[in-house]
Amino acid sequence: MCIYQERRHVYDNTLAVRQDIVETLGVEQDGWISEDRWRKEAHQCIYEAVVAAMGSEKDRQDMKMMWPFDEVKFEVNPVSPLDSQGMS
């Protein structure tokens, strides 16, 4: 696969994930949300779940770079949040 196709694939997947996150969290496309609806824990949990689903360190770094929302801690263990809670 050429570099363009690979980058395009990453970009398209990132956009799809981003749209799912926007809809799930009820935020604007740029990540804005009114203060009364902001739930830091929900944003962090979704970020951790998305990162845990990434297949490689490169994919995790791509997602970190494209993550559109503030106030999440980027240094997370690539283990599913459900695993850490004993729910898997």
mmCIF file of C-alpha atoms in Angstrom:
data_model
loop_
_atom_site.group_PDB
_atom_site.id
_atom_site.type_symbol
_atom_site.label_atom_id
_atom_site.label_comp_id
_atom_site.label_asym_id
_atom_site.label_seq_id
_atom_site.Cartn_x
_atom_site.Cartn_y
_atom_site.Cartn_z
ATOM 1 C CA MET A 1 0.000 0.000 0.000
ATOM 2 C CA CYS A 2 1.466 3.369 -0.923
ATOM 3 C CA ILE A 3 2.046 6.025 1.725
ATOM 4 C CA TYR A 4 -0.853 8.162 0.453
ATOM 5 C CA GLN A 5 -3.310 5.271 0.692
ATOM 6 C CA GLU A 6 -2.061 4.365 4.158
ATOM 7 C CA ARG A 7 -2.349 7.953 5.407
ATOM 8 C CA ARG A 8 -5.786 8.276 3.776
ATOM 9 C CA HIS A 9 -6.942 5.100 5.495
ATOM 10 C CA VAL A 10 -5.770 6.411 8.892
ATOM 11 C CA TYR A 11 -7.412 9.785 8.218
ATOM 12 C CA ASP A 12 -10.748 8.261 7.150
ATOM 13 C CA ASN A 13 -10.809 5.954 10.177
ATOM 14 C CA THR A 14 -9.946 8.829 12.480
ATOM 15 C CA LEU A 15 -12.798 10.911 11.065
ATOM 16 C CA ALA A 16 -15.235 8.046 11.580
ATOM 17 C CA VAL A 17 -14.113 7.556 15.190
ATOM 18 C CA ARG A 18 -14.266 11.284 15.790
ATOM 19 C CA GLN A 19 -17.843 11.475 14.498
ATOM 20 C CA ASP A 20 -18.852 8.601 16.780
ATOM 21 C CA ILE A 21 -17.242 10.382 19.739
ATOM 22 C CA VAL A 22 -18.919 13.695 18.888
ATOM 23 C CA GLU A 23 -22.299 11.978 18.801
ATOM 24 C CA THR A 24 -21.673 9.932 21.955
ATOM 25 C CA LEU A 25 -20.469 12.870 24.040
ATOM 26 C CA GLY A 26 -22.934 15.364 22.571
ATOM 27 C CA VAL A 27 -20.278 17.929 21.689
ATOM 28 C CA GLU A 28 -19.789 20.230 18.729
ATOM 29 C CA GLN A 29 -17.476 19.176 15.879
ATOM 30 C CA ASP A 30 -14.656 21.260 17.344
ATOM 31 C CA GLY A 31 -15.062 19.585 20.735
ATOM 32 C CA TRP A 32 -16.868 22.492 22.400
ATOM 33 C CA ILE A 33 -19.448 21.673 25.034
ATOM 34 C CA SER A 34 -21.198 23.906 27.523
ATOM 35 C CA GLU A 35 -19.734 23.787 31.012
ATOM 36 C CA ASP A 36 -22.936 22.448 32.554
ATOM 37 C CA ARG A 37 -22.788 19.387 30.252
ATOM 38 C CA TRP A 38 -19.012 18.739 30.540
ATOM 39 C CA ARG A 39 -18.118 15.416 32.139
ATOM 40 C CA LYS A 40 -14.353 14.989 32.252
ATOM 41 C CA GLU A 41 -14.605 11.373 33.349
ATOM 42 C CA ALA A 42 -16.763 10.468 30.340
ATOM 43 C CA HIS A 43 -14.307 12.085 27.934
ATOM 44 C CA GLN A 44 -11.347 10.338 29.587
ATOM 45 C CA CYS A 45 -13.093 6.969 29.558
ATOM 46 C CA ILE A 46 -13.922 7.228 25.862
ATOM 47 C CA TYR A 47 -10.381 8.331 25.045
ATOM 48 C CA GLU A 48 -8.946 5.361 26.933
ATOM 49 C CA ALA A 49 -11.333 2.946 25.206
ATOM 50 C CA VAL A 50 -10.447 4.309 21.769
ATOM 51 C CA VAL A 51 -6.706 4.148 22.460
ATOM 52 C CA ALA A 52 -7.025 0.611 23.829
ATOM 53 C CA ALA A 53 -8.723 -0.437 20.592
ATOM 54 C CA MET A 54 -5.817 0.808 18.471
ATOM 55 C CA GLY A 55 -3.827 -2.055 16.992
ATOM 56 C CA SER A 56 -0.359 -0.598 17.252
ATOM 57 C CA GLU A 57 1.677 2.090 18.939
ATOM 58 C CA LYS A 58 1.703 3.987 15.640
ATOM 59 C CA ASP A 59 -2.118 3.939 15.560
ATOM 60 C CA ARG A 60 -2.230 5.143 19.173
ATOM 61 C CA GLN A 61 0.118 8.014 18.352
ATOM 62 C CA ASP A 62 -1.999 8.929 15.305
ATOM 63 C CA MET A 63 -5.127 8.999 17.476
ATOM 64 C CA LYS A 64 -3.394 11.100 20.122
ATOM 65 C CA MET A 65 -2.375 13.594 17.455
ATOM 66 C CA MET A 66 -5.894 13.780 15.996
ATOM 67 C CA TRP A 67 -7.809 13.769 19.321
ATOM 68 C CA PRO A 68 -10.040 16.869 19.106
ATOM 69 C CA PHE A 69 -10.959 17.353 22.750
ATOM 70 C CA ASP A 70 -9.135 19.039 25.602
ATOM 71 C CA GLU A 71 -8.803 17.915 29.195
ATOM 72 C CA VAL A 72 -7.880 14.275 28.704
ATOM 73 C CA LYS A 73 -4.678 12.690 29.907
ATOM 74 C CA PHE A 74 -2.862 11.340 26.881
ATOM 75 C CA GLU A 75 -0.505 9.083 28.795
ATOM 76 C CA VAL A 76 -2.736 6.082 29.292
ATOM 77 C CA ASN A 77 -1.974 2.414 29.406
ATOM 78 C CA PRO A 78 -3.208 0.774 26.178
ATOM 79 C CA VAL A 79 -5.336 -1.629 28.200
ATOM 80 C CA SER A 80 -9.079 -1.490 27.931
ATOM 81 C CA PRO A 81 -10.704 0.542 30.746
ATOM 82 C CA LEU A 82 -13.011 -2.435 31.227
ATOM 83 C CA ASP A 83 -10.010 -4.709 31.853
ATOM 84 C CA SER A 84 -8.764 -2.424 34.604
ATOM 85 C CA GLN A 85 -12.168 -2.562 36.277
ATOM 86 C CA GLY A 86 -12.398 -6.345 36.061
ATOM 87 C CA MET A 87 -15.317 -6.176 33.640
ATOM 88 C CA SER A 88 -13.938 -7.967 30.612
#
